[in-house]
mmCIF file of C-alpha atoms in Angstrom:
data_model
loop_
_atom_site.group_PDB
_atom_site.id
_atom_site.type_symbol
_atom_site.label_atom_id
_atom_site.label_comp_id
_atom_site.label_asym_id
_atom_site.label_seq_id
_atom_site.Cartn_x
_atom_site.Cartn_y
_atom_site.Cartn_z
ATOM 1 C CA ASP A 1 -0.077 0.204 -0.224
ATOM 2 C CA THR A 2 1.355 3.446 -1.232
ATOM 3 C CA GLY A 3 -0.998 5.941 0.699
ATOM 4 C CA VAL A 4 -0.781 7.901 3.581
ATOM 5 C CA SER A 5 -0.972 5.560 6.737
ATOM 6 C CA GLN A 6 -1.578 7.017 9.986
ATOM 7 C CA ASP A 7 -0.999 4.855 13.404
ATOM 8 C CA PRO A 8 -2.465 4.192 15.438
ATOM 9 C CA ARG A 9 -6.860 4.747 13.724
ATOM 10 C CA HIS A 10 -7.742 4.666 18.057
ATOM 11 C CA LYS A 11 -6.462 5.966 20.427
ATOM 12 C CA ILE A 12 -8.444 7.177 23.804
ATOM 13 C CA THR A 13 -6.609 8.888 26.873
ATOM 14 C CA LYS A 14 -7.446 10.138 29.950
ATOM 15 C CA ARG A 15 -8.322 13.497 30.802
ATOM 16 C CA GLY A 16 -4.546 15.175 31.572
ATOM 17 C CA GLN A 17 -2.286 12.252 29.461
ATOM 18 C CA ASN A 18 -0.230 12.352 26.135
ATOM 19 C CA VAL A 19 -0.410 10.705 23.063
ATOM 20 C CA THR A 20 1.410 10.989 19.965
ATOM 21 C CA PHE A 21 0.393 10.327 16.826
ATOM 22 C CA ARG A 22 2.923 8.945 13.251
ATOM 23 C CA CYS A 23 1.994 10.336 9.950
ATOM 24 C CA ASP A 24 4.196 8.039 6.910
ATOM 25 C CA PRO A 25 3.223 10.197 4.059
ATOM 26 C CA ILE A 26 3.514 9.027 0.395
ATOM 27 C CA SER A 27 6.955 8.531 -0.330
ATOM 28 C CA GLU A 28 9.396 11.933 -1.713
ATOM 29 C CA HIS A 29 6.162 14.154 -1.272
ATOM 30 C CA ASN A 30 8.052 16.830 0.102
ATOM 31 C CA ARG A 31 4.546 18.795 1.685
ATOM 32 C CA LEU A 32 2.770 17.221 4.938
ATOM 33 C CA TYR A 33 -0.407 18.746 7.213
ATOM 34 C CA TRP A 34 -1.780 17.691 9.488
ATOM 35 C CA TYR A 35 -5.890 18.819 9.904
ATOM 36 C CA ARG A 36 -8.531 18.273 12.834
ATOM 37 C CA GLN A 37 -12.146 17.691 12.056
ATOM 38 C CA THR A 38 -14.462 17.620 14.384
ATOM 39 C CA LEU A 39 -17.993 15.415 14.383
ATOM 40 C CA GLY A 40 -20.655 17.020 11.557
ATOM 41 C CA GLN A 41 -17.578 19.555 10.594
ATOM 42 C CA GLY A 42 -15.209 19.278 7.771
ATOM 43 C CA PRO A 43 -11.620 19.656 8.470
ATOM 44 C CA GLU A 44 -9.926 22.494 9.654
ATOM 45 C CA PHE A 45 -5.743 23.280 8.798
ATOM 46 C CA LEU A 46 -3.696 22.838 12.093
ATOM 47 C CA THR A 47 0.250 22.936 10.732
ATOM 48 C CA TYR A 48 1.981 21.446 7.159
ATOM 49 C CA PHE A 49 6.199 20.954 6.521
ATOM 50 C CA GLN A 50 7.736 21.245 3.610
ATOM 51 C CA ASN A 51 10.233 18.804 3.914
ATOM 52 C CA GLU A 52 11.895 19.043 7.453
ATOM 53 C CA ALA A 53 10.500 22.612 8.422
ATOM 54 C CA GLN A 54 7.710 23.465 9.283
ATOM 55 C CA LEU A 55 5.789 26.451 7.647
ATOM 56 C CA GLU A 56 2.820 27.779 9.029
ATOM 57 C CA LYS A 57 0.653 26.721 12.001
ATOM 58 C CA SER A 58 -2.373 27.358 12.806
ATOM 59 C CA ARG A 59 -4.309 29.533 15.786
ATOM 60 C CA LEU A 60 -6.150 26.128 16.234
ATOM 61 C CA LEU A 61 -2.415 25.139 17.614
ATOM 62 C CA SER A 62 -2.589 25.717 20.657
ATOM 63 C CA ASP A 63 0.853 25.820 22.811
ATOM 64 C CA ARG A 64 -0.213 22.150 23.766
ATOM 65 C CA PHE A 65 0.308 20.810 20.409
ATOM 66 C CA SER A 66 3.177 20.169 19.392
ATOM 67 C CA ALA A 67 4.414 18.787 15.395
ATOM 68 C CA GLU A 68 7.722 17.497 14.026
ATOM 69 C CA ARG A 69 8.988 16.092 10.817
ATOM 70 C CA PRO A 70 13.113 15.188 11.488
ATOM 71 C CA LYS A 71 13.799 13.934 8.217
ATOM 72 C CA GLY A 72 11.703 14.972 6.635
ATOM 73 C CA SER A 73 9.945 12.147 5.977
ATOM 74 C CA PHE A 74 6.883 11.109 8.900
ATOM 75 C CA SER A 75 5.706 13.269 10.566
ATOM 76 C CA THR A 76 5.082 13.335 14.659
ATOM 77 C CA LEU A 77 2.379 15.029 16.164
ATOM 78 C CA GLU A 78 2.041 15.464 19.911
ATOM 79 C CA ILE A 79 -0.917 16.347 22.523
ATOM 80 C CA GLN A 80 0.676 17.444 26.019
ATOM 81 C CA ARG A 81 -2.630 17.926 28.431
ATOM 82 C CA THR A 82 -5.374 16.191 26.519
ATOM 83 C CA GLU A 83 -8.662 18.217 27.198
ATOM 84 C CA GLN A 84 -12.215 16.313 26.609
ATOM 85 C CA GLY A 85 -12.124 19.239 23.314
ATOM 86 C CA ASP A 86 -9.312 17.861 21.656
ATOM 87 C CA SER A 87 -11.411 14.859 20.728
ATOM 88 C CA ALA A 88 -11.058 14.518 17.323
ATOM 89 C CA MET A 89 -9.867 12.457 14.113
ATOM 90 C CA TYR A 90 -6.272 13.472 13.721
ATOM 91 C CA LEU A 91 -6.142 13.891 9.949
ATOM 92 C CA CYS A 92 -2.579 13.440 7.428
ATOM 93 C CA ALA A 93 -1.955 14.181 4.289
ATOM 94 C CA SER A 94 0.733 14.880 2.199
ATOM 95 C CA SER A 95 1.366 16.444 -1.805
ATOM 96 C CA HIS A 96 4.311 17.182 -3.422
ATOM 97 C CA ARG A 97 4.536 21.008 -5.053
ATOM 98 C CA GLY A 98 6.132 19.459 -8.382
ATOM 99 C CA LEU A 99 2.868 17.182 -9.128
ATOM 100 C CA GLY A 100 0.461 19.722 -8.625
ATOM 101 C CA ASN A 101 0.625 19.462 -5.273
ATOM 102 C CA GLU A 102 -2.685 17.414 -4.668
ATOM 103 C CA GLN A 103 -3.403 16.250 -1.663
ATOM 104 C CA PHE A 104 -3.951 12.965 -0.659
ATOM 105 C CA PHE A 105 -5.050 12.207 2.829
ATOM 106 C CA GLY A 106 -4.374 9.401 4.592
ATOM 107 C CA PRO A 107 -7.933 7.246 6.997
ATOM 108 C CA GLY A 108 -7.215 9.175 10.216
ATOM 109 C CA THR A 109 -6.378 8.966 14.224
ATOM 110 C CA ARG A 110 -9.525 8.898 16.136
ATOM 111 C CA LEU A 111 -8.954 10.531 20.004
ATOM 112 C CA THR A 112 -11.720 10.181 22.238
ATOM 113 C CA VAL A 113 -10.525 11.774 24.997
ATOM 114 C CA LEU A 114 -12.428 10.961 29.103
ATOM 115 C CA ALA B 1 -9.953 35.874 3.909
ATOM 116 C CA GLN B 2 -11.562 33.250 2.140
ATOM 117 C CA SER B 3 -14.652 30.343 2.763
ATOM 118 C CA VAL B 4 -16.883 28.165 1.467
ATOM 119 C CA THR B 5 -20.251 27.688 2.598
ATOM 120 C CA GLN B 6 -22.415 24.150 1.933
ATOM 121 C CA LEU B 7 -26.080 24.904 1.078
ATOM 122 C CA ASP B 8 -27.558 21.916 2.387
ATOM 123 C CA SER B 9 -26.457 19.749 5.455
ATOM 124 C CA HIS B 10 -28.250 16.746 3.645
ATOM 125 C CA VAL B 11 -29.495 15.250 0.148
ATOM 126 C CA SER B 12 -31.815 12.357 -0.311
ATOM 127 C CA VAL B 13 -31.550 11.381 -4.030
ATOM 128 C CA SER B 14 -33.156 8.267 -5.355
ATOM 129 C CA GLU B 15 -30.887 6.263 -7.610
ATOM 130 C CA GLY B 16 -29.815 6.652 -11.332
ATOM 131 C CA THR B 17 -31.464 10.306 -10.844
ATOM 132 C CA PRO B 18 -29.548 13.477 -11.201
ATOM 133 C CA VAL B 19 -27.071 14.835 -8.017
ATOM 134 C CA LEU B 20 -27.184 18.542 -7.309
ATOM 135 C CA LEU B 21 -25.079 19.305 -4.454
ATOM 136 C CA ARG B 22 -24.455 23.096 -3.995
ATOM 137 C CA CYS B 23 -21.800 25.041 -3.408
ATOM 138 C CA ASN B 24 -20.725 29.281 -2.716
ATOM 139 C CA TYR B 25 -17.508 30.661 -2.025
ATOM 140 C CA SER B 26 -15.526 33.418 -1.185
ATOM 141 C CA SER B 27 -12.192 34.480 -1.788
ATOM 142 C CA SER B 28 -9.907 37.993 -2.228
ATOM 143 C CA TYR B 29 -8.342 36.069 -5.125
ATOM 144 C CA SER B 30 -8.699 33.645 -8.139
ATOM 145 C CA PRO B 31 -9.269 30.856 -5.277
ATOM 146 C CA SER B 32 -8.723 26.702 -6.532
ATOM 147 C CA LEU B 33 -11.749 24.702 -5.610
ATOM 148 C CA PHE B 34 -12.260 20.999 -4.981
ATOM 149 C CA TRP B 35 -14.687 18.111 -4.228
ATOM 150 C CA TYR B 36 -13.239 15.805 -1.661
ATOM 151 C CA VAL B 37 -15.363 13.202 -1.109
ATOM 152 C CA GLN B 38 -15.361 10.974 2.158
ATOM 153 C CA HIS B 39 -16.897 7.124 2.108
ATOM 154 C CA PRO B 40 -17.232 6.010 6.112
ATOM 155 C CA ASN B 41 -13.583 4.350 7.596
ATOM 156 C CA LYS B 42 -12.791 5.465 4.351
ATOM 157 C CA GLY B 43 -10.288 8.850 3.606
ATOM 158 C CA LEU B 44 -11.021 11.662 1.918
ATOM 159 C CA GLN B 45 -10.638 11.141 -1.659
ATOM 160 C CA LEU B 46 -10.960 14.458 -4.719
ATOM 161 C CA LEU B 47 -12.882 13.997 -6.703
ATOM 162 C CA LEU B 48 -12.703 16.902 -8.822
ATOM 163 C CA LYS B 49 -10.118 20.417 -8.706
ATOM 164 C CA TYR B 50 -10.641 24.018 -10.573
ATOM 165 C CA THR B 51 -7.532 26.015 -10.908
ATOM 166 C CA SER B 52 -8.447 28.456 -13.786
ATOM 167 C CA ALA B 53 -7.992 26.597 -16.784
ATOM 168 C CA ALA B 54 -11.386 25.774 -17.665
ATOM 169 C CA THR B 55 -14.804 26.485 -15.912
ATOM 170 C CA LEU B 56 -16.268 23.100 -16.884
ATOM 171 C CA VAL B 57 -14.365 20.609 -14.413
ATOM 172 C CA LYS B 58 -14.777 16.340 -15.158
ATOM 173 C CA GLY B 59 -13.501 14.922 -12.212
ATOM 174 C CA ILE B 60 -13.907 10.497 -11.040
ATOM 175 C CA ASN B 61 -16.814 8.637 -10.994
ATOM 176 C CA GLY B 62 -19.032 10.623 -13.728
ATOM 177 C CA PHE B 63 -18.870 13.763 -11.984
ATOM 178 C CA GLU B 64 -18.051 16.974 -12.650
ATOM 179 C CA ALA B 65 -18.732 20.968 -11.156
ATOM 180 C CA GLU B 66 -19.049 24.487 -12.983
ATOM 181 C CA PHE B 67 -17.019 27.336 -11.758
ATOM 182 C CA LYS B 68 -18.900 30.512 -11.903
ATOM 183 C CA LYS B 69 -17.310 33.689 -10.736
ATOM 184 C CA SER B 70 -20.901 35.937 -11.463
ATOM 185 C CA GLU B 71 -22.407 33.586 -8.804
ATOM 186 C CA THR B 72 -19.505 32.761 -6.811
ATOM 187 C CA SER B 73 -20.787 29.054 -7.383
ATOM 188 C CA PHE B 74 -19.279 25.561 -7.595
ATOM 189 C CA HIS B 75 -21.662 23.570 -8.320
ATOM 190 C CA LEU B 76 -21.216 18.895 -8.331
ATOM 191 C CA THR B 77 -23.542 17.776 -10.430
ATOM 192 C CA LYS B 78 -23.709 13.824 -11.497
ATOM 193 C CA PRO B 79 -26.339 12.822 -13.892
ATOM 194 C CA SER B 80 -27.144 9.940 -12.195
ATOM 195 C CA ALA B 81 -26.721 8.442 -8.856
ATOM 196 C CA HIS B 82 -25.174 5.110 -7.876
ATOM 197 C CA MET B 83 -25.944 3.686 -4.440
ATOM 198 C CA SER B 84 -22.227 3.748 -3.952
ATOM 199 C CA ASP B 85 -21.879 7.606 -4.341
ATOM 200 C CA ALA B 86 -24.111 7.376 -0.838
ATOM 201 C CA ALA B 87 -21.269 9.639 1.330
ATOM 202 C CA GLU B 88 -19.939 13.142 2.512
ATOM 203 C CA TYR B 89 -18.811 15.850 0.035
ATOM 204 C CA PHE B 90 -17.060 18.861 0.576
ATOM 205 C CA CYS B 91 -16.052 21.990 -1.123
ATOM 206 C CA VAL B 92 -12.865 23.486 -0.601
ATOM 207 C CA VAL B 93 -11.357 26.385 -1.210
ATOM 208 C CA SER B 94 -7.303 26.753 -0.917
ATOM 209 C CA ASN B 95 -6.145 30.534 -1.698
ATOM 210 C CA SER B 96 -2.215 29.699 -0.040
ATOM 211 C CA GLY B 97 -1.438 26.859 -2.010
ATOM 212 C CA TYR B 98 -0.875 24.771 1.459
ATOM 213 C CA ALA B 99 -4.074 25.329 3.445
ATOM 214 C CA LEU B 100 -7.510 24.279 2.159
ATOM 215 C CA ASN B 101 -10.556 25.520 3.453
ATOM 216 C CA PHE B 102 -13.101 22.845 3.755
ATOM 217 C CA GLY B 103 -16.673 23.800 4.129
ATOM 218 C CA LYS B 104 -19.221 21.776 6.804
ATOM 219 C CA GLY B 105 -20.057 19.079 4.486
ATOM 220 C CA THR B 106 -23.017 17.648 1.995
ATOM 221 C CA SER B 107 -23.819 14.072 3.342
ATOM 222 C CA LEU B 108 -25.715 12.225 -0.017
ATOM 223 C CA LEU B 109 -27.967 9.684 0.592
ATOM 224 C CA VAL B 110 -29.170 7.894 -2.148
ATOM 225 C CA THR B 111 -32.275 5.689 -2.243
ATOM 226 C CA PRO B 112 -33.215 2.321 -3.969
#
């Protein structure tokens, strides 16, 4: 399977715990994006990377959120001190700037904070 | 500022009848517009995109959309609905070249 993969697919945690999600983009895609989707809403942009550089962060990305893409390949999204309002589907997408920049989405990680 | 408004949260059609999903956009610049589909438990899939080359855009699975600048609309249509078209559809606008701004979605129900 050469699509975008995300791990885990589901995560249940207690309020106050830290969680980390991983995204593996399509091979050789130089751009990687994170979005958040809550029930009944469309996805909302959180942040994006070009290679290993984080070039843009939404105001939705509070200080408790941090994203990395250390070698320009996979990316991690960490949420510290989770709150119930963090419960959502976290989507990762990747694209290649030189190939039309179409964003291909992964299946998402569903986070439930109890 | 850029945004999209999907005018219907739910649309129900009978199999074999036409589909119309409505979207209006707001953008200060010449926008890129997209339609994505999300099937249950599957990732978002690009149906089609408009990037100013042609106002009538053809996508996958028989869908197409027409960009109308005077009406600031980008409605999605399909001549004949199939049961497999039942899904959530998102109209999307982007000016930045990276961030996609999604509408709230339209849930399409196809009845036999």
